[in-house]
Structures are given as structure tokens and as C-alpha cells.
CSV table of C-alpha atoms and ligand atoms in Angstrom, one decimal:
chain,number,residue,atom,x,y,z
A,198,MET,CA,17.9,-127.6,67.3
A,199,ALA,CA,18.7,-129.9,64.4
A,200,ASP,CA,20.5,-133.3,65.4
A,201,LEU,CA,23.8,-133.4,63.9
A,202,SER,CA,25.1,-136.4,65.5
A,203,VAL,CA,26.2,-139.2,62.9
A,204,LYS,CA,26.7,-142.9,63.4
A,205,ILE,CA,29.4,-145.0,61.8
A,206,SER,CA,28.9,-149.0,62.9
A,207,ASN,CA,28.2,-148.7,66.8
A,208,THR,CA,30.1,-145.3,67.2
A,209,ILE,CA,28.2,-142.2,67.5
A,210,PHE,CA,29.9,-139.1,66.6
A,211,LYS,CA,28.6,-135.5,68.1
A,212,ASN,CA,28.5,-133.8,64.6
A,213,PRO,CA,29.6,-134.8,61.0
A,214,ILE,CA,32.5,-132.6,60.6
A,215,PHE,CA,35.9,-134.2,60.9
A,216,VAL,CA,39.4,-132.9,60.1
A,217,ALA,CA,41.3,-134.8,57.2
A,218,SER,CA,44.4,-136.7,57.7
A,219,GLY,CA,47.2,-134.7,56.7
A,220,THR,CA,45.8,-131.3,57.3
A,221,PHE,CA,45.5,-131.4,61.2
A,222,GLY,CA,49.2,-133.1,62.3
A,223,TYR,CA,48.4,-135.6,64.8
A,224,GLY,CA,45.8,-133.7,66.5
A,225,THR,CA,47.7,-132.1,69.4
A,226,GLU,CA,49.3,-129.1,67.7
A,227,ASN,CA,46.4,-126.7,67.4
A,228,PRO,CA,44.9,-126.0,70.8
A,229,GLU,CA,45.3,-122.1,70.3
A,230,LEU,CA,44.1,-122.0,67.0
A,231,VAL,CA,40.8,-124.5,67.1
A,232,ASP,CA,38.6,-125.7,69.7
A,233,VAL,CA,39.3,-129.1,69.1
A,234,SER,CA,36.3,-130.2,71.3
A,235,LYS,CA,34.1,-128.9,68.7
A,236,LEU,CA,35.1,-131.3,66.0
A,237,GLY,CA,32.9,-134.4,65.1
A,238,ALA,CA,36.7,-136.4,65.2
A,239,ILE,CA,40.3,-135.6,64.1
A,240,VAL,CA,41.9,-138.2,61.8
A,241,THR,CA,45.6,-137.9,62.3
A,242,LYS,CA,48.3,-137.7,59.4
A,243,SER,CA,49.5,-141.2,58.4
A,244,ILE,CA,51.9,-143.1,60.6
A,245,THR,CA,54.0,-145.8,59.3
A,246,LEU,CA,56.2,-148.5,61.0
A,247,ASN,CA,59.2,-146.2,61.1
A,248,PRO,CA,60.1,-142.6,60.8
A,249,ARG,CA,60.0,-141.0,57.5
A,250,GLU,CA,61.4,-137.5,56.3
A,251,GLY,CA,59.2,-137.8,53.1
A,252,ASN,CA,60.0,-136.4,49.9
A,253,PRO,CA,62.3,-133.7,49.2
A,254,PRO,CA,61.0,-130.2,48.7
A,255,PRO,CA,59.4,-128.4,46.9
A,256,ARG,CA,56.5,-130.6,48.0
A,257,ILE,CA,53.6,-128.4,48.1
A,258,VAL,CA,52.3,-125.7,45.8
A,259,GLU,CA,49.1,-123.5,45.2
A,260,THR,CA,47.1,-124.1,42.1
A,261,HIS,CA,43.5,-122.4,41.0
A,262,SER,CA,41.2,-123.5,43.6
A,263,GLY,CA,43.3,-126.0,45.5
A,264,MET,CA,47.1,-127.5,46.0
A,265,ILE,CA,49.2,-130.2,44.8
A,266,ASN,CA,51.2,-132.2,47.9
A,267,SER,CA,53.8,-134.6,47.5
A,268,ILE,CA,54.7,-134.8,51.2
A,269,GLY,CA,55.7,-138.5,51.0
A,270,LEU,CA,54.1,-139.7,54.5
A,271,ALA,CA,56.4,-138.0,56.3
A,272,ASN,CA,55.8,-138.8,60.0
A,273,ILE,CA,57.2,-139.7,63.2
A,274,GLY,CA,56.7,-143.5,63.1
A,275,VAL,CA,54.3,-145.8,65.4
A,276,GLU,CA,56.6,-146.2,68.3
A,277,LYS,CA,56.9,-142.2,69.0
A,278,TYR,CA,53.3,-141.8,68.0
A,279,ILE,CA,52.7,-144.5,70.8
A,280,SER,CA,54.5,-143.0,73.4
A,281,ASP,CA,54.3,-139.2,72.6
A,282,MET,CA,50.7,-138.6,71.2
A,283,LEU,CA,48.4,-141.5,72.8
A,284,PRO,CA,48.6,-140.0,76.2
A,285,VAL,CA,47.8,-136.9,75.0
A,286,TYR,CA,44.6,-137.9,73.6
A,287,GLU,CA,43.6,-139.3,77.0
A,288,ASN,CA,43.1,-135.7,78.2
A,289,MET,CA,41.3,-134.9,74.9
A,290,ASP,CA,37.4,-135.4,74.5
A,291,THR,CA,37.6,-135.1,70.8
A,292,PRO,CA,37.6,-138.7,68.8
A,293,ILE,CA,40.6,-139.7,67.3
A,294,ILE,CA,41.1,-141.8,64.2
A,295,MET,CA,44.4,-142.9,63.3
A,296,ASN,CA,45.5,-143.0,59.9
A,297,ILE,CA,48.0,-146.0,59.2
A,298,ALA,CA,50.0,-146.2,55.8
A,299,GLY,CA,52.5,-148.9,54.8
A,300,SER,CA,54.5,-150.1,51.8
A,301,SER,CA,53.7,-153.8,52.4
A,302,MET,CA,50.7,-155.7,54.1
A,303,ARG,CA,53.2,-156.5,56.9
A,304,GLU,CA,53.7,-152.9,57.7
A,305,TYR,CA,49.9,-152.1,57.9
A,306,ILE,CA,49.6,-155.3,60.2
A,307,ASP,CA,52.5,-154.4,62.5
A,308,VAL,CA,51.4,-150.7,62.9
A,309,MET,CA,47.9,-151.8,64.1
A,310,LYS,CA,49.3,-154.8,66.0
A,311,LYS,CA,51.6,-152.5,67.9
A,312,VAL,CA,48.7,-149.8,68.7
A,313,GLU,CA,46.4,-152.6,69.4
A,314,ASP,CA,48.8,-153.8,72.2
A,315,VAL,CA,48.7,-150.8,74.2
A,316,SER,CA,45.8,-149.0,75.9
A,317,SER,CA,44.6,-145.9,74.2
A,318,ASN,CA,41.1,-144.0,73.7
A,319,ILE,CA,41.4,-143.8,69.9
A,320,VAL,CA,38.0,-144.7,68.3
A,321,GLY,CA,39.4,-146.3,65.0
A,322,TYR,CA,41.6,-146.3,62.1
A,323,GLU,CA,41.7,-144.9,58.7
A,324,ILE,CA,43.8,-147.3,56.2
A,325,ASN,CA,45.4,-145.2,53.4
A,326,ILE,CA,45.7,-147.3,50.6
A,327,SER,CA,45.3,-144.1,48.3
A,328,CYS,CA,48.6,-141.9,49.0
A,329,PRO,CA,49.7,-141.3,45.0
A,330,ASN,CA,52.9,-139.8,46.3
A,331,VAL,CA,55.1,-142.8,47.2
A,332,LYS,CA,57.0,-145.6,45.3
A,333,GLU,CA,55.7,-148.5,47.2
A,334,GLY,CA,52.7,-149.5,48.8
A,335,GLY,CA,50.1,-146.7,49.2
A,336,MET,CA,48.0,-146.8,46.2
A,337,GLU,CA,49.3,-150.1,44.9
A,338,PHE,CA,46.6,-151.4,47.4
A,339,GLY,CA,44.0,-149.2,46.4
A,340,VAL,CA,43.7,-149.8,43.0
A,341,ASP,CA,43.7,-153.3,43.0
A,342,CYS,CA,40.2,-155.2,44.4
A,343,ASP,CA,42.1,-158.3,45.9
A,344,MET,CA,44.8,-156.4,47.6
A,345,THR,CA,42.2,-154.2,49.2
A,346,GLU,CA,39.8,-157.2,50.3
A,347,LYS,CA,43.0,-159.0,51.7
A,348,LEU,CA,44.3,-156.2,53.6
A,349,THR,CA,40.8,-155.3,55.1
A,350,SER,CA,40.3,-158.4,56.4
A,351,GLU,CA,43.9,-159.2,57.9
A,352,LEU,CA,43.3,-155.7,59.5
A,353,ARG,CA,39.6,-156.6,60.6
A,354,LYS,CA,41.0,-159.6,62.3
A,355,LEU,CA,43.4,-157.3,64.4
A,356,THR,CA,40.8,-154.8,65.8
A,357,ASP,CA,37.1,-154.1,67.0
A,358,ARG,CA,37.3,-150.3,66.6
A,359,LEU,CA,36.1,-148.7,63.4
A,360,LEU,CA,38.1,-149.6,60.4
A,361,ILE,CA,37.7,-147.1,57.6
A,362,MET,CA,39.3,-147.8,54.1
A,363,LYS,CA,40.6,-144.3,52.4
A,364,LEU,CA,39.8,-144.7,48.9
A,365,SER,CA,41.6,-143.1,45.9
A,366,PRO,CA,39.9,-141.7,42.7
A,367,ASN,CA,42.8,-142.3,40.6
A,368,VAL,CA,41.0,-145.6,39.5
A,369,THR,CA,38.7,-147.1,36.4
A,370,ASP,CA,35.9,-148.0,39.2
A,371,ILE,CA,36.1,-146.6,42.8
A,372,SER,CA,32.8,-148.4,43.7
A,373,ALA,CA,34.9,-151.9,42.8
A,374,ILE,CA,37.5,-151.1,45.4
A,375,ALA,CA,34.7,-150.0,48.0
A,376,ILE,CA,32.8,-153.2,47.5
A,377,SER,CA,36.2,-155.2,48.3
A,378,SER,CA,36.7,-153.1,51.5
A,379,GLU,CA,33.1,-153.7,52.7
A,380,ASN,CA,33.8,-157.5,51.7
A,381,GLY,CA,36.7,-157.4,53.8
A,382,GLY,CA,34.8,-156.4,56.8
A,383,ALA,CA,35.4,-152.3,56.9
A,384,ASP,CA,32.8,-150.3,58.9
A,385,ALA,CA,33.1,-147.5,56.6
A,386,VAL,CA,34.9,-145.9,53.4
A,387,SER,CA,36.4,-142.5,53.0
A,388,ALA,CA,36.3,-141.1,49.6
A,389,ILE,CA,38.4,-139.6,48.1
A,390,ASN,CA,42.1,-139.0,48.6
A,391,THR,CA,43.9,-136.6,46.2
A,392,VAL,CA,43.7,-136.8,42.6
A,393,VAL,CA,47.0,-136.9,40.8
A,394,GLY,CA,48.1,-133.9,39.4
A,395,MET,CA,51.1,-131.6,38.2
A,396,SER,CA,52.1,-128.0,38.3
A,397,ILE,CA,54.7,-126.4,36.2
A,398,ASN,CA,56.5,-122.9,36.3
A,399,HIS,CA,56.4,-121.6,32.6
A,400,SER,CA,58.9,-119.3,33.3
A,401,SER,CA,61.7,-121.7,35.0
A,402,GLN,CA,60.3,-124.6,32.9
A,403,PHE,CA,60.9,-126.8,36.3
A,404,SER,CA,58.1,-128.6,37.5
A,405,ASN,CA,56.7,-127.0,40.8
A,406,ILE,CA,57.0,-130.3,42.5
A,407,TYR,CA,60.1,-132.4,43.3
A,408,THR,CA,58.5,-135.8,42.4
A,409,THR,CA,56.9,-134.0,39.4
A,410,PHE,CA,53.6,-135.5,40.1
A,411,GLY,CA,51.7,-134.9,43.5
A,412,GLY,CA,47.9,-135.0,44.6
A,413,LEU,CA,45.5,-132.0,44.0
A,414,SER,CA,43.2,-131.3,46.7
A,415,GLY,CA,40.7,-128.4,47.3
A,416,PRO,CA,37.7,-127.1,45.8
A,417,ALA,CA,39.2,-128.0,42.5
A,418,ILE,CA,38.3,-131.5,43.3
A,419,LYS,CA,34.9,-131.3,44.7
A,420,PRO,CA,32.9,-132.3,41.7
A,421,VAL,CA,35.0,-135.6,41.6
A,422,GLY,CA,34.7,-136.1,45.0
A,423,LEU,CA,30.8,-136.0,45.2
A,424,ALA,CA,30.7,-138.1,41.9
A,425,CYS,CA,32.8,-140.6,43.6
A,426,VAL,CA,30.4,-140.6,46.4
A,427,HIS,CA,27.6,-141.1,44.6
A,428,LYS,CA,28.6,-143.9,42.9
A,429,VAL,CA,30.1,-145.7,46.1
A,430,TYR,CA,26.7,-144.9,47.6
A,431,HIS,CA,24.7,-147.0,45.2
A,432,ARG,CA,27.0,-150.0,45.6
A,433,VAL,CA,27.8,-150.8,49.2
A,434,ASN,CA,25.9,-150.7,52.4
A,435,ILE,CA,28.4,-149.3,54.7
A,436,PRO,CA,29.1,-145.6,55.4
A,437,ILE,CA,30.6,-143.1,53.3
A,438,ILE,CA,32.8,-140.2,54.7
A,439,GLY,CA,32.9,-137.7,51.9
A,440,ILE,CA,36.2,-135.8,51.2
A,441,GLY,CA,37.1,-133.4,48.5
A,442,GLY,CA,37.2,-129.7,48.4
A,443,ILE,CA,34.8,-129.0,51.3
A,444,VAL,CA,35.0,-125.1,52.5
A,445,ASN,CA,31.5,-124.2,53.7
A,446,SER,CA,28.3,-125.9,54.8
A,447,ASP,CA,26.7,-126.0,51.5
A,448,ASP,CA,29.6,-128.2,50.4
A,449,VAL,CA,28.6,-130.6,53.5
A,450,ILE,CA,25.0,-130.6,52.5
A,451,GLU,CA,25.8,-131.7,48.8
A,452,TYR,CA,28.4,-134.5,50.1
A,453,PHE,CA,25.4,-135.6,52.6
A,454,LEU,CA,22.8,-135.4,49.4
A,455,ALA,CA,25.4,-137.3,47.4
A,456,GLY,CA,25.6,-139.8,50.1
A,457,SER,CA,27.9,-139.1,52.6
A,458,CYS,CA,27.3,-140.0,56.3
A,459,SER,CA,29.8,-137.3,57.6
A,460,VAL,CA,32.4,-135.4,56.0
A,461,GLN,CA,36.2,-134.4,56.4
A,462,VAL,CA,37.4,-131.2,56.0
A,463,GLY,CA,41.0,-130.7,54.3
A,464,THR,CA,42.8,-128.2,52.4
A,465,ALA,CA,40.5,-125.5,53.8
A,466,ASN,CA,42.1,-125.8,57.1
A,467,PHE,CA,45.2,-124.4,55.8
A,468,ARG,CA,43.6,-121.2,54.9
A,469,ASN,CA,41.9,-121.1,58.1
A,470,PRO,CA,42.3,-123.4,60.7
A,471,GLY,CA,39.4,-122.4,62.3
A,472,ILE,CA,37.1,-123.0,59.4
A,473,THR,CA,35.5,-126.1,60.8
A,474,GLU,CA,33.9,-123.9,63.7
A,475,ILE,CA,32.3,-121.7,60.9
A,476,ILE,CA,31.1,-124.4,59.1
A,477,LEU,CA,29.3,-126.3,62.0
A,478,HIS,CA,27.8,-122.8,62.9
A,479,ASP,CA,26.4,-122.3,59.5
A,480,LEU,CA,25.3,-125.9,59.0
A,481,ASN,CA,23.3,-125.6,62.3
A,482,ASN,CA,21.7,-122.8,61.1
A,483,TYR,CA,20.9,-124.4,57.6
A,484,LEU,CA,19.3,-127.3,58.9
A,485,ASN,CA,17.2,-125.3,61.5
A,486,GLU,CA,15.9,-122.7,58.8
A,487,LYS,CA,14.9,-125.5,56.6
A,488,HIS,CA,13.5,-127.4,59.6
A,489,ILE,CA,15.5,-130.4,58.9
A,490,ASP,CA,15.6,-132.3,62.2
A,491,SER,CA,18.7,-134.6,61.3
A,492,ILE,CA,21.3,-134.3,59.1
A,493,SER,CA,21.5,-138.0,58.7
A,494,SER,CA,17.9,-137.6,56.9
A,495,LEU,CA,19.9,-136.1,54.0
A,496,ILE,CA,22.4,-139.0,53.0
A,497,GLY,CA,21.8,-139.8,49.5
A,498,ARG,CA,18.7,-137.8,48.9
A,499,VAL,CA,20.1,-135.7,45.6
A,500,LYS,CA,17.1,-135.8,43.3
A,501,THR,CA,18.7,-136.7,39.8
A,502,HIS,CA,16.8,-136.5,36.3
A,503,GLY,CA,16.8,-139.8,35.4
B,1467,SIN,C1,51.5,-137.4,51.4
B,1467,SIN,O1,52.0,-137.6,52.5
B,1467,SIN,O2,52.5,-137.5,50.5
B,1467,SIN,C2,50.1,-137.3,51.5
B,1467,SIN,C3,49.3,-138.4,51.9
B,1467,SIN,C4,48.3,-138.8,50.8
B,1467,SIN,O3,47.9,-138.2,50.0
B,1467,SIN,O4,47.7,-139.9,51.5
């Protein structure tokens, strides 16, 4: 049996297949559809200080090989998250990574402080500095090195749990933002969030998304995700969690070769909520057939021609 376990800072995950924020609710909704105990980890949807309705519909549209969303960070807010979700996690043996979003540095800090003030078994935080669908905050942090480093270091002071910064591909140089995250004390970065996109109905001549622009995800962005991971891999010493268009075990292997130490499956969950079980099964078979002892031995091993 190949060793599928992966290590991020001091935390060991039983396998590298995580589910991505925004594609698996709060991690408590899918028990009959998916055996969540098989997942490496669940990353929750983004939680903000106050509840949010999100953007008006239409806010999701399918595209060639992907989808565009502009949900606008709809969520129940941190108080309800603490009262309703944290107790449920106590009975789950799947590691939970809470995703936090904010419209200001104060908001990110306040959300994390509230969670740190109560007892819970969450293993870490993924900080959303890359949402393209809100007017304030979100991507504003993830496109600016100084703001990224400052936010990371402020949050680092608040927690000993895993601190993961989720990076945007909608920047000139993603590795500069990754370096700022590392300098601020992040344990890891996730790459990538969605790529800004647009979809138009030629017949009605309307934009298919209320906010005109949204975030493109799914197989259409896999090459962008691989390139971002590989660029970041050469510039930082912290682990990278690869995200973007993963639908099968071959995609996982490719993300490892590019430099990821684990991956998140996102949009594919909407098509088949049980896809992660299939990916895990096939990944195991692949490694055994190729006599690869440990998935971690593949990290960054892509052969380039230069
Ligand atoms: C959204 O809620 O609009 C999507 C979240 C994200 O892209 O980070």
C-alpha cells in the first residue's frame, strides 16, 4: 500500500484529497452522499463576521469545461458558525479547516479571535484573500504584498493552528504574494482561487451573472492552477495546496509534480459529490501500479525541458 499521508507544518493528514471552500458547505451537510471520513480534510465555505445573503442571482452559470460563480460570500456568520457547526465537528473524524473572509483586517481578526476563544477541534484556517466577487476586502488583500504580509502576521499572532493563505491567480506575480504569506508566518498557501471571467447570453444579450464578472473554476483553469503552483514552488519553502480543475487522479499527480503537497477538489463536487472517493481509489491504484511508495515523493518532480 502506498503512503498517501501528507504533512503540513506539524499536522499529518491521512491523505491529500481535501474538498475546496465553497463546494462542500460547512462540512456537515453531505453525510448520506459522501463518506466524509475518507477525506483528507474539509475546507469550509468562507465565514465572515456577520451573516451575508451574498450577491443577487443569477450567481452561477456553467461554461465550457467549468463554471462561473459570483456568490458574494453568502454565509451564516461566525456566531452561528460557532454555535451550530463547531459542536457537529466534535463527532466527526475528518479534519476541518475553517475558511475566513473579511472586508477589512479588523474583520478577519475578529472572526478568528471569536473562534480561538472557544474550544473546538478545527485543525486550521484558510484565509480567503482572493475572492473576486465582493466590492470590499477579499481580493484587495491578495493582490498587495504588504497587506498580505501584514494580515498574515496579525493572524499568526492569534493562533497556533494551521494558517493557510488562499492565493488569487488574478495578479501579476503570484509568487510575490506567496512570499509575503511566508514572511508573515503562514504555514502553507493554497493556489489557486477562481480566475475572473464573464459569460454572456448572445440571444438575450444579458450577462449571465448579475455582477457581470465572476470567478471561473473547473477543468478550464487547470493549466492556470498548475502554472501558479509551479511558480510558487520555486519561490517559497512552505507547502502548497493545489487547487483548480481537479476531476481525477491524473490531475492530482500532475499537481504534485508541479509542486503541491496536497490538493483540493472543488467544482467537480457539484457534478458528483462522491468524486473524491473515486479519485482516492484511483490514486491508490496508480501509486501501487507504479511502485511509488509515498505520494509526497512526487512533490515538484516535474521534468522540464530547459
Ligand atoms: C464567493 O462567495 O463569491 C466565492 C468565494 C471565493 O471565490 O473566494
